[in-house]
XYZ file of C-alpha atoms in Angstrom:
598
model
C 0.000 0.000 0.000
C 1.464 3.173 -0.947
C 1.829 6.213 1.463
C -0.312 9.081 0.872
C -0.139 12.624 2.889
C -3.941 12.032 2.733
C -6.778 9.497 1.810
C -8.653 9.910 -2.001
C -12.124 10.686 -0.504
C -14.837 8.466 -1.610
C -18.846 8.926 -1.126
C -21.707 9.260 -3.184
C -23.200 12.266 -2.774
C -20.568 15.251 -3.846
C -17.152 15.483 -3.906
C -14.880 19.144 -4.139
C -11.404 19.965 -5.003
C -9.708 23.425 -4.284
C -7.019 25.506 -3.811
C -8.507 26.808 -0.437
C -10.450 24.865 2.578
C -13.093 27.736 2.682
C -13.638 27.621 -1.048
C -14.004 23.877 -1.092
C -16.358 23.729 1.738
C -18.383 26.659 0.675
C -18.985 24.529 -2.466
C -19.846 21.390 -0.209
C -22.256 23.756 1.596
C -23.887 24.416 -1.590
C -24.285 20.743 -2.553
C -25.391 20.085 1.038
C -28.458 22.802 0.433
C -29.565 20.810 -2.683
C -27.311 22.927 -5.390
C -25.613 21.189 -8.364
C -21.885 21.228 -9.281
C -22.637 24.164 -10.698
C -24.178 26.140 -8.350
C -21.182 24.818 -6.090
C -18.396 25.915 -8.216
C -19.998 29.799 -8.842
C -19.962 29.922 -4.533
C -16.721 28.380 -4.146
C -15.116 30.793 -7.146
C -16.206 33.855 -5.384
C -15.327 32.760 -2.149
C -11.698 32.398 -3.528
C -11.469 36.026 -4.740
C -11.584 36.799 -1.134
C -9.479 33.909 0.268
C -6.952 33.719 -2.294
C -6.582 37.677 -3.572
C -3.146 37.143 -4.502
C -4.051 34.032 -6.835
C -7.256 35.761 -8.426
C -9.919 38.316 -8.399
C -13.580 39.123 -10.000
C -11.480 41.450 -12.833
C -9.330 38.088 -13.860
C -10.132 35.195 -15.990
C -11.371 31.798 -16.218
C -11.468 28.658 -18.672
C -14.027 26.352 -17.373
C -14.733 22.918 -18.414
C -18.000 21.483 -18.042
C -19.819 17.854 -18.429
C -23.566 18.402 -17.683
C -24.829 14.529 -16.953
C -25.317 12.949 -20.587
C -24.765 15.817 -21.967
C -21.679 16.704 -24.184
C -18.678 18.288 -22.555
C -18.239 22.081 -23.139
C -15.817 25.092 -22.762
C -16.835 28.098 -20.930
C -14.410 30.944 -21.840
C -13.954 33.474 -19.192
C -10.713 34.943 -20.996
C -11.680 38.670 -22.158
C -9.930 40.072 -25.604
C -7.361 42.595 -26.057
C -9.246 46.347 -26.207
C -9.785 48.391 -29.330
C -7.204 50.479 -28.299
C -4.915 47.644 -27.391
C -2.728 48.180 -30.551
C 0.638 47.304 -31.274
C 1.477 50.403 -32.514
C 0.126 52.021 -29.784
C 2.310 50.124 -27.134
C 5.103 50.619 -29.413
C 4.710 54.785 -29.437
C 5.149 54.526 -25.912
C 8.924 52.948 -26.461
C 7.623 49.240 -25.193
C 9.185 46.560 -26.262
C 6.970 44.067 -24.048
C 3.475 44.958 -22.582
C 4.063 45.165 -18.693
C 3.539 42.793 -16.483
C 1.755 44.810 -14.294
C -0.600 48.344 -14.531
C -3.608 49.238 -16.830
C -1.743 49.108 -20.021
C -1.825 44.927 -19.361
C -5.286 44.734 -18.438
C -7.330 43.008 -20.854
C -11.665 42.662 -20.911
C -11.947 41.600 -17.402
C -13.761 38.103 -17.766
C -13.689 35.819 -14.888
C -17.620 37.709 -13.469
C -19.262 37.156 -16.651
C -18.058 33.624 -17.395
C -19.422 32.302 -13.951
C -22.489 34.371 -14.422
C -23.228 32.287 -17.182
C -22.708 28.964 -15.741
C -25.280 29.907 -13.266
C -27.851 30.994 -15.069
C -27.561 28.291 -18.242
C -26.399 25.384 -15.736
C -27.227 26.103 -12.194
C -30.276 26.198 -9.788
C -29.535 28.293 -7.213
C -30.321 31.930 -7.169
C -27.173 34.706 -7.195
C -28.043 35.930 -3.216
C -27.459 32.270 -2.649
C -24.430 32.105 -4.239
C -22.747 34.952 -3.054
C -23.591 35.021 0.254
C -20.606 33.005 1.562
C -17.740 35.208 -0.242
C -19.768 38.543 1.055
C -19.884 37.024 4.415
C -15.790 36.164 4.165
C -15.064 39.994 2.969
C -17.201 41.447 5.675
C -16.982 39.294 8.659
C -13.162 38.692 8.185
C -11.401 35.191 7.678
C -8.126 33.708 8.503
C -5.363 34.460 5.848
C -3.078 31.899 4.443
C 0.367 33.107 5.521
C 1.150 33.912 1.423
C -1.796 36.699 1.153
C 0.678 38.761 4.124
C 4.129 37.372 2.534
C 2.778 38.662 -0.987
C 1.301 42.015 0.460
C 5.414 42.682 1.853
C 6.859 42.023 -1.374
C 4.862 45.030 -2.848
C 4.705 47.150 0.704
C 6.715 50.051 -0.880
C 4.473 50.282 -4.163
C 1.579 50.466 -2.319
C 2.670 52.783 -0.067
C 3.934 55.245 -2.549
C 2.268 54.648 -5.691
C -0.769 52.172 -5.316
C -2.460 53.976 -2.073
C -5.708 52.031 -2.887
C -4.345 49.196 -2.288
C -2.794 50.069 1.477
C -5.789 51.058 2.103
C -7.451 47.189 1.373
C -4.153 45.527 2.255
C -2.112 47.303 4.716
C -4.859 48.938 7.057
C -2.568 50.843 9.839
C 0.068 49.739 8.125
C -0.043 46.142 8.716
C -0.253 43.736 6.377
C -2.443 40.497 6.703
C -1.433 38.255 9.656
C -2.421 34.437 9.801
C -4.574 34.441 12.866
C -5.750 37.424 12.490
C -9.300 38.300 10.920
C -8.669 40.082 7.418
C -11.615 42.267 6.377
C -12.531 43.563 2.487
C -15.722 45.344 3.434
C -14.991 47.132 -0.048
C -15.761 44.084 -1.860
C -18.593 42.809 0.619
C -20.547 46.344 -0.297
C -19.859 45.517 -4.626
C -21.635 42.226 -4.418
C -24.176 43.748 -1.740
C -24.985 46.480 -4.189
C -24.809 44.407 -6.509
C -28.038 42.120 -5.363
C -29.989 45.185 -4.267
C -29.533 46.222 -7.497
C -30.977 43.025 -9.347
C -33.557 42.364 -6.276
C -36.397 43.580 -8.195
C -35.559 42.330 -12.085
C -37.583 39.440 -12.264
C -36.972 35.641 -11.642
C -33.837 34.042 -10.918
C -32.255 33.710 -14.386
C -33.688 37.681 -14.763
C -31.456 38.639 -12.096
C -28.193 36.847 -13.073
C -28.668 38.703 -16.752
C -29.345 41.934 -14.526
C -26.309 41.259 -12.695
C -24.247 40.973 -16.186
C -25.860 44.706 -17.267
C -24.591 46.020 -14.019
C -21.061 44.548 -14.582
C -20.734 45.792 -18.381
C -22.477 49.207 -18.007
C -23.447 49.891 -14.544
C -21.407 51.263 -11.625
C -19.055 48.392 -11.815
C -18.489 49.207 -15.280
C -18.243 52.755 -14.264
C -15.486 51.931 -12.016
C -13.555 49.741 -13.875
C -13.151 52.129 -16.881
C -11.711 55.119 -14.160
C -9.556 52.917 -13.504
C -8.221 52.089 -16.133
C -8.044 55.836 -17.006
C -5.496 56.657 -13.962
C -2.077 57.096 -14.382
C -0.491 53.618 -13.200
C 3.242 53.062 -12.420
C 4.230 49.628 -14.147
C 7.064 47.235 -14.609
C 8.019 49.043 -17.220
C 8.879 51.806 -14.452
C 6.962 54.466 -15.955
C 2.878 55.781 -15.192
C 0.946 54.798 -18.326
C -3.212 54.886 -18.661
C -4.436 51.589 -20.468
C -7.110 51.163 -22.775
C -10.293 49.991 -21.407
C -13.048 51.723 -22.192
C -17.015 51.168 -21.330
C -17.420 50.024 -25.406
C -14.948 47.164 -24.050
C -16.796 46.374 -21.451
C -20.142 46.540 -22.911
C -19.803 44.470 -25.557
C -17.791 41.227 -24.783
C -19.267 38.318 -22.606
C -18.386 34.646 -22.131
C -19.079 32.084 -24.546
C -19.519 28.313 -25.185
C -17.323 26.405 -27.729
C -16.346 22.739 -28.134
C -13.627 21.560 -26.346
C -10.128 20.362 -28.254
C -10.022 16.766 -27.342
C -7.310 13.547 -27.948
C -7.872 9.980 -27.565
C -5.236 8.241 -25.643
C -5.652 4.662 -24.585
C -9.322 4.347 -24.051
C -9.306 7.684 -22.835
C -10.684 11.255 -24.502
C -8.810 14.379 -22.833
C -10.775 17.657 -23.197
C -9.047 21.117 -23.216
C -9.735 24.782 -24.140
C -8.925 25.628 -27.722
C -5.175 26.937 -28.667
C -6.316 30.121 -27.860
C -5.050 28.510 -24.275
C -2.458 26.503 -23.576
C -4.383 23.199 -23.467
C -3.679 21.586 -26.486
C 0.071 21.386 -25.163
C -0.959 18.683 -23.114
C -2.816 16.662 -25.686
C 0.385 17.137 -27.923
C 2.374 15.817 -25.382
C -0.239 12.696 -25.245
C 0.599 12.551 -28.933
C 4.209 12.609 -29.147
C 4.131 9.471 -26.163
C 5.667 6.304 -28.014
C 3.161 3.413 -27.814
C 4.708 1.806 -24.636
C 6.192 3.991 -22.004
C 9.178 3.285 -20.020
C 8.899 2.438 -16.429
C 6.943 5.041 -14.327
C 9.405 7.426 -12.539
C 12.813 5.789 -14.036
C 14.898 7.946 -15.590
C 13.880 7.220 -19.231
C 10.460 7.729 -18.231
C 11.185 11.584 -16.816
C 13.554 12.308 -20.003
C 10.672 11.352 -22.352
C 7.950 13.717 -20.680
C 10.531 16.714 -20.509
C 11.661 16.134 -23.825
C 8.322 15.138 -25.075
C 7.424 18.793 -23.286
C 9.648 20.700 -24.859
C 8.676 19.714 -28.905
C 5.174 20.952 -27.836
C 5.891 24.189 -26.269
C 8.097 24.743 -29.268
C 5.091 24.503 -30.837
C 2.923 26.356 -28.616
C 5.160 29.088 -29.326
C 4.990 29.225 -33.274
C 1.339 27.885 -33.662
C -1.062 28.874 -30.908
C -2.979 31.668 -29.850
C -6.134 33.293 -30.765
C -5.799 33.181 -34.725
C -7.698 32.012 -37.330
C -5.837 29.581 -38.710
C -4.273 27.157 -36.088
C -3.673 24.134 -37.862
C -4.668 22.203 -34.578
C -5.927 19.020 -36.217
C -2.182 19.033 -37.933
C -0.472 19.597 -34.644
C -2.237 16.584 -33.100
C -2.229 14.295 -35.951
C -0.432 10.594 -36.099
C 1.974 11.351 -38.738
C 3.147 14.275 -37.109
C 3.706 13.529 -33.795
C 5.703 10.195 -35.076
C 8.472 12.622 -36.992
C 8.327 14.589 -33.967
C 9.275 11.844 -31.803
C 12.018 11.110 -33.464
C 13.605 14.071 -32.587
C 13.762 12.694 -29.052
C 17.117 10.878 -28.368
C 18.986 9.992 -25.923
C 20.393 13.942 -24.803
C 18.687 17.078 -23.591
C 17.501 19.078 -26.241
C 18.902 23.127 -25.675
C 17.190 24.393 -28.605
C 13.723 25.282 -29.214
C 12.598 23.220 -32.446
C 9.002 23.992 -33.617
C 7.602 21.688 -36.475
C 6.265 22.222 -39.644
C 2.574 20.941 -39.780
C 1.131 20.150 -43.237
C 4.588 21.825 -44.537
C 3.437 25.451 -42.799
C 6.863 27.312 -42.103
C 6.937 27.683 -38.235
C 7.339 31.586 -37.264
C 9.060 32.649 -33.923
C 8.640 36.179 -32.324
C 12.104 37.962 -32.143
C 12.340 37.526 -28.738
C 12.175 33.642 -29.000
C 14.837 33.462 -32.329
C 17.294 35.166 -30.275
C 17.211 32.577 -27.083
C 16.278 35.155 -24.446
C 18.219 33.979 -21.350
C 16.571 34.286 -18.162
C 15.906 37.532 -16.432
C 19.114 38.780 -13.521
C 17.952 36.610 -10.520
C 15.689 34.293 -12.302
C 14.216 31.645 -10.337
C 13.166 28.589 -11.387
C 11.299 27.261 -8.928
C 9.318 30.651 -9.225
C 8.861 31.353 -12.633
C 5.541 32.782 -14.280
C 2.294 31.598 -12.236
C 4.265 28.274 -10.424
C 4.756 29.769 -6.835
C 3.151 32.617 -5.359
C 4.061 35.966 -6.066
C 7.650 37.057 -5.708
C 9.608 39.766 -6.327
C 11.881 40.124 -9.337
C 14.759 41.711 -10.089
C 13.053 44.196 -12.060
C 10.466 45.258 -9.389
C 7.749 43.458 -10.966
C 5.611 40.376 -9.059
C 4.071 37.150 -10.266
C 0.365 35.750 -9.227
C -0.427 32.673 -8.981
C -3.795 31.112 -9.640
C -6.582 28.759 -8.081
C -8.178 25.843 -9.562
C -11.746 24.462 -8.281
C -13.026 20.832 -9.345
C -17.029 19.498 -8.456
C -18.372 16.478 -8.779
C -22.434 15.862 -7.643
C -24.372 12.714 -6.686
C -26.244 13.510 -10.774
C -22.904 12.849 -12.490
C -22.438 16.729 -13.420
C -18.229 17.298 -13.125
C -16.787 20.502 -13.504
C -13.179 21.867 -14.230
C -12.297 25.629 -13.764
C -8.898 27.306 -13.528
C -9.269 30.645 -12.052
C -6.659 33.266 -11.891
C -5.586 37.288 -12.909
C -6.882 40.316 -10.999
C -4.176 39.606 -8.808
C -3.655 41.921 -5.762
C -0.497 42.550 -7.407
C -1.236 43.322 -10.392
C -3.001 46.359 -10.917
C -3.978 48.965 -7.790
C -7.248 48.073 -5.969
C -10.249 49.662 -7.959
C -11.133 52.208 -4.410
C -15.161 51.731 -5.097
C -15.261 48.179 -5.788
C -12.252 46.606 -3.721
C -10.381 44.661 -6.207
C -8.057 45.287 -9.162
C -8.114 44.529 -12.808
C -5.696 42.061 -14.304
C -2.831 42.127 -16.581
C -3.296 39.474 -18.913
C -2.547 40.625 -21.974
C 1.330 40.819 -20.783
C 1.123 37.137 -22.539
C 0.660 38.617 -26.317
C 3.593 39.789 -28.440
C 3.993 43.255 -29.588
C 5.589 41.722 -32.959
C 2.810 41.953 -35.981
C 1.749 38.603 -37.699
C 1.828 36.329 -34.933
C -0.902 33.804 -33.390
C -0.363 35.381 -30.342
C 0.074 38.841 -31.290
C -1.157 41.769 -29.600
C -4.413 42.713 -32.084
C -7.994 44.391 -30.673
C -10.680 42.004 -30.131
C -8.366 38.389 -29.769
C -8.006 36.873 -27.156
C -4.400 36.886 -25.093
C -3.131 33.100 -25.035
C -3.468 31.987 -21.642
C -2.008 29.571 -19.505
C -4.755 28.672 -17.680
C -5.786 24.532 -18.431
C -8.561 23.003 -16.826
C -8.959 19.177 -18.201
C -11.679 16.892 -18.056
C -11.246 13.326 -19.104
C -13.952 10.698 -20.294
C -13.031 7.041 -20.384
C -14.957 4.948 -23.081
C -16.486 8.288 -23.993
C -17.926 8.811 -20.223
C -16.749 12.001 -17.864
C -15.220 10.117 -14.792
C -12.244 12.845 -14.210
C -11.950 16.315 -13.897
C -8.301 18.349 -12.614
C -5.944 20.805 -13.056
C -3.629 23.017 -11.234
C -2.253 26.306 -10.801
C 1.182 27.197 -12.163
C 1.215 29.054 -15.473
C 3.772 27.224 -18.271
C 4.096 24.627 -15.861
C 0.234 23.496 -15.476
C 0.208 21.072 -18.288
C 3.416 19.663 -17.178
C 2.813 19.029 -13.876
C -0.937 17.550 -15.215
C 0.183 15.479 -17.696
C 2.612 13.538 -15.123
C -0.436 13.254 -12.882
C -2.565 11.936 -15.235
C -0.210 9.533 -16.715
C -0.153 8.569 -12.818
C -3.816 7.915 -12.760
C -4.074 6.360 -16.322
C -1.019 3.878 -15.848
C -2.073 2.534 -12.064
C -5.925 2.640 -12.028
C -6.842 -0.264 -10.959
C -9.669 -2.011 -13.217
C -12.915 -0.917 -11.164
C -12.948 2.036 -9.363
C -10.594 3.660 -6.690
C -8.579 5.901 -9.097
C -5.420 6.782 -6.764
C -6.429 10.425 -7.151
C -4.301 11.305 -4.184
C -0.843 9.134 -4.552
C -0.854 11.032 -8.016
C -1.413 13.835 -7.132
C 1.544 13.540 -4.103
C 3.783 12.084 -6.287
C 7.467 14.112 -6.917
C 7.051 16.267 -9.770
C 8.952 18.158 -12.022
C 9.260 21.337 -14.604
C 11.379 22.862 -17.397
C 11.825 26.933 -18.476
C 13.342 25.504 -21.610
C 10.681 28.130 -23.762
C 10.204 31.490 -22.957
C 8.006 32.203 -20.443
C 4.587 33.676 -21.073
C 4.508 36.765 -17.961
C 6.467 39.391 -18.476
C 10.013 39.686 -19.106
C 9.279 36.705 -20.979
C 12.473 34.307 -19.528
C 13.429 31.437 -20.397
C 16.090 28.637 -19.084
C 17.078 26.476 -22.313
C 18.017 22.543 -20.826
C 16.331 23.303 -17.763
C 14.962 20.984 -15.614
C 13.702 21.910 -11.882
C 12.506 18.784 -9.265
C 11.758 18.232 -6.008
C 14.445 16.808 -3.561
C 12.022 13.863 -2.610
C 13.267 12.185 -6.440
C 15.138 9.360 -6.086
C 18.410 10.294 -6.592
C 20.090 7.776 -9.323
C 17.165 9.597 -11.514
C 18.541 12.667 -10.556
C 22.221 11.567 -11.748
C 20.977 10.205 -14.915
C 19.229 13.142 -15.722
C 22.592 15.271 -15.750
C 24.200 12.316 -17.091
C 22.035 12.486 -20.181
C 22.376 17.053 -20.403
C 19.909 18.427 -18.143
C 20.883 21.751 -16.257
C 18.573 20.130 -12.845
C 18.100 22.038 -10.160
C 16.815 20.633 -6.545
C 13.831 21.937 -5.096
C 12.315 21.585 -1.719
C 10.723 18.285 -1.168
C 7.013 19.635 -2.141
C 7.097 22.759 -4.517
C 6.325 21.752 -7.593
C 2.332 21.786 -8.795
C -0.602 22.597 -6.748
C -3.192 19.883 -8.271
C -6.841 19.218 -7.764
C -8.901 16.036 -8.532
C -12.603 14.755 -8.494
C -13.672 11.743 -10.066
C -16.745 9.474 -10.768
C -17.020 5.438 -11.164
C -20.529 5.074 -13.152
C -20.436 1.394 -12.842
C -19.564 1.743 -9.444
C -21.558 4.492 -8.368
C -18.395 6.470 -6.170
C -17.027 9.244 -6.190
C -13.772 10.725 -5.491
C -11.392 13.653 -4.569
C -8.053 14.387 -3.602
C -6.201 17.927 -3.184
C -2.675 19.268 -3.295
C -0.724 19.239 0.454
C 1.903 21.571 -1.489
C 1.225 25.112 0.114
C -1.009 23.558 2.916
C -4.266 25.121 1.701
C -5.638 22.918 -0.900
C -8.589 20.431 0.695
C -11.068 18.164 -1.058
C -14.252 17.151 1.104
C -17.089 15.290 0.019
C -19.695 12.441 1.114
């Protein structure tokens, strides 16, 4: 019997994975008052804008995955697009080379509100009071912080004192920042959603209200608010003030949308993924580019494979995904080419970043990738992009991270969601609303004629990667993870965990997976501003066995040692419909992740 830091819950009734206990059992709460997965996952998401503010906020974004019982699975995009304004040309007038990683200037069509709006009122039950009431009750009444919320708050201290004063005045009240053990309060936030509902009270029945809701969000006072914002003079990583481009047009005339998932069929099983306007796909490439047998799990050969394997698809990622109209997806994915691919994999570490040719296209590179950007002074790679919570860097500039939320219910309706942006860090605290807008759109190129190329109305290519999987065409798993470039790594070694050791009925081992040392490469650049990258690269956790460790330099790799549980932050639910179980498990890295179910 393998050793687990915790048990894979089983039960029949509900089952919830996320990032935060509060979030998870807010969710439960929901299930417990008769609510679907749905309805859970809308509570829980809100309640982790208040528990997590330095992971995500209501300004940010979300993919979500769902699989309504016998119904088809479908992708909910929460990722807004790029403004009108948002123009290459104009970032480049202002002498930028990159957008910044941080200010208004980064902030695409906030997207996160709308997206979950929409899951309630298409696929829930519950009404938006009902929903809300536990994240209102966290912002006004106070909660416990994690001791990361206070550790990120220090890293910025001096930018919010100086610069960002709306945000001291959420986050350093008397000039202390959030203790663990100590109530925190956001009674900013608490009055939003309060207005908010008084607002809506009198439009009609419950779907009425949600679509009220939505109105006040694109051209009521939250609207309002957001567009000020966006209008004020913002000191950015770029170490100027800039304005950004936001305007109430924007806002009023994006929302969320439904589209069909990408999917792969590996083994018996289908994977499902947002479109290569994210960074799904990566993992089903890496599915593809497996050789029909796999070595032993967690030998040497075995790690090689998956980093190597890794590495041919974010070469891709980086010349053939984003938000175009002509990602030659089915190509990328496709037998033939994942075979020549593969036999690029030898024996070495790769250094160089090799994107293919699908059906004979000529693979293009943004300038900053053909000239092998090296990693920014300081770079870290156990904190690069979204993988840790936010740090400082050597410029001055600070990383999020991001939350992930999984629901199963006793009906068979699952649920993936990834939520992330509107970081406390990243932008200054809108003053009438109590939270900040994001900075997404620091993942788009400011080079012409690319997939993922700054243009008005596309989409920024995220790194955000729910995943639900279906075995003999049936949804019986949903996860992800936090972690920006590294989600589909760390997800893909997970779920090769669960595929490869399942045993034949039931009992997935959700949580030995999910516990199980794990590893990253930086061997691409990096999608959050400045853009890094770490060619060779390999980071892993101490708790690897050693002669792996050996034969990994042996065979090239620059490996660096992490602590013994730093690398992923994953979340699992799962359903047996022969057996009739369910099952969770949840990530002890950070020691804030819980599943609970019955």
């Amino acid at each position: 019997m393998q050793f687990t830091t915790r048990p894979t819950l089983s039960g029949t009734f509900g089952m919830v994975s996320s990032t935060h206990w509060l979030a998870s059992q807010s969710a439960m709460a929901v299930l417990e008052d008769g609510g679907n997965a749905y309805d859970a996952a809308v509570a829980g998401a809100f309640v982790l804008h208040v528990v997590e503010p330095h992971l995500n906020g209501p300004a940010g974004e979300v993919p979500i995955l769902l699989a309504p019982a016998g119904g088809e699975v479908r992708v909910l995009c929460g990722q807004g697009v790029a403004p009108a304004g948002a123009t290459i040309e104009h970032y480049r007038g202002l002498g930028l080379d990159l957008v910044p990683g941080t200010g208004p200037l980064a902030a695409a069509v906030p997207g996160a509100f709308d997206a979950w709006m929409l899951l309630l009122r298409d696929h829930g039950t519950k009404s938006l009071a009902d929903v809300l009431k536990y994240a209102i009750g966290y912002a006004e009444d106070g909660h416990a912080c994690v001791e990361n919320v206070g550790a990120t708050v220090e890293t910025v201290r001096e930018l919010f004192e100086t610069e960002w004063t709306t945000s001291a005045d959420v986050y350093l009240p008397d000039g202390k920042s959030p203790r663990p053990g100590e109530l925190f309060r956001n009674p900013a936030l608490a009055a939003t959603w309060q207005r908010l509902l008084a607002e809506v009270a009198g439009a009609g029945d419950r779907e009425a209200q949600i679509e009220a809701a939505r109105e006040v969000w694109r051209s009521g006072f939250i609207a309002e608010a957001l567009v000020r914002q966006a209008g004020r003079p913002t000191m950015d990583t770029s170490g100027e003030r800039h304005t950004g481009t936001l305007t109430a047009a924007d806002l009023a005339s994006w929302s969320a949308s439904y589209e069909a998932p990408a999917t792969y069929e590996w083994n018996g099983w289908t994977l499902c993924k947002a479109g290569p306007w994210s960074q799904g796909p990566v993992f089903l490439q890496q599915l593809a580019l497996l050789p029909p047998e796999l070595p032993a799990y967690g030998s040497a050969e075995y790690v090689h494979l998956l980093i190597e394997g890794c590495k041919l698809a974010m070469a891709d990622r980086e010349a053939w995904y984003g938000d175009a109209d002509a990602v030659p997806l089915d190509d990328l994915l496709s037998a033939e080419y994942n075979a020549a691919r593969r036999r690029l994999i030898d024996g070495k570490a790769s250094y160089e970043l090799r994107p293919g040719s699908p059906g004979g296209r000529a693979p293009r590179l943004c300038e900053h990738a053909r000239v092998v950007a090296p990693a920014e002074p300081g770079f870290d790679p156990m904190g690069a992009g979204e993988p840790t919570v936010a740090r400082l860097t050597a410029d001055g500039g600070t990383r999020g991270d991001t939350c992930h939320l999984d629901v199963v219910d006793r009906w068979g309706n699952m649920i993936a969601a990834t939520p992330s942006g509107g970081w406390l860090q990243s932008n200054p605290v809108v003053p009438e609303l109590g939270f900040p807008l994001g900075t997404r759109l620091q993942m788009t190129w400011l080079e012409p004629g690319l997939p993922n190329s700054l243009a008005p109305g596309r989409r920024p290519r995220t790194t955000l990667t729910p995943s639900i999987a279906l075995r003999d065409g049936v949804p019986v798993l949903a996860f992800g993870t936090p972690g920006g470039d590294q989600q589909d790594q760390w997800q893909l070694h997970f779920f090769l965990a669960v595929a490869t050791r399942a045993k034949a009925r039931g009992g997935l081992d959700l949580q030995g997976a999910i516990d199980a040392p794990n590893w990253h490469n930086d061997s691409f650049p990096g999608s959050f501003y400045p853009r890094g990258m770490r060619p060779g690269s390999v980071t892993v956790e101490s708790r690897m066995d050693g002669a792996v460790v050996e034969e990994l330099r042996r065979r090239g790799h620059d490996v660096t040692v992490g602590d013994a549980w730093s690398e992923g932050r994953l979340c699992a639910v799962a359903r047996d419909p022969e057996a009739g179980i369910l099952s969770a498990a949840a990530n002890p890295r950070g020691m804030q992740g819980y599943a609970v179910g019955r």
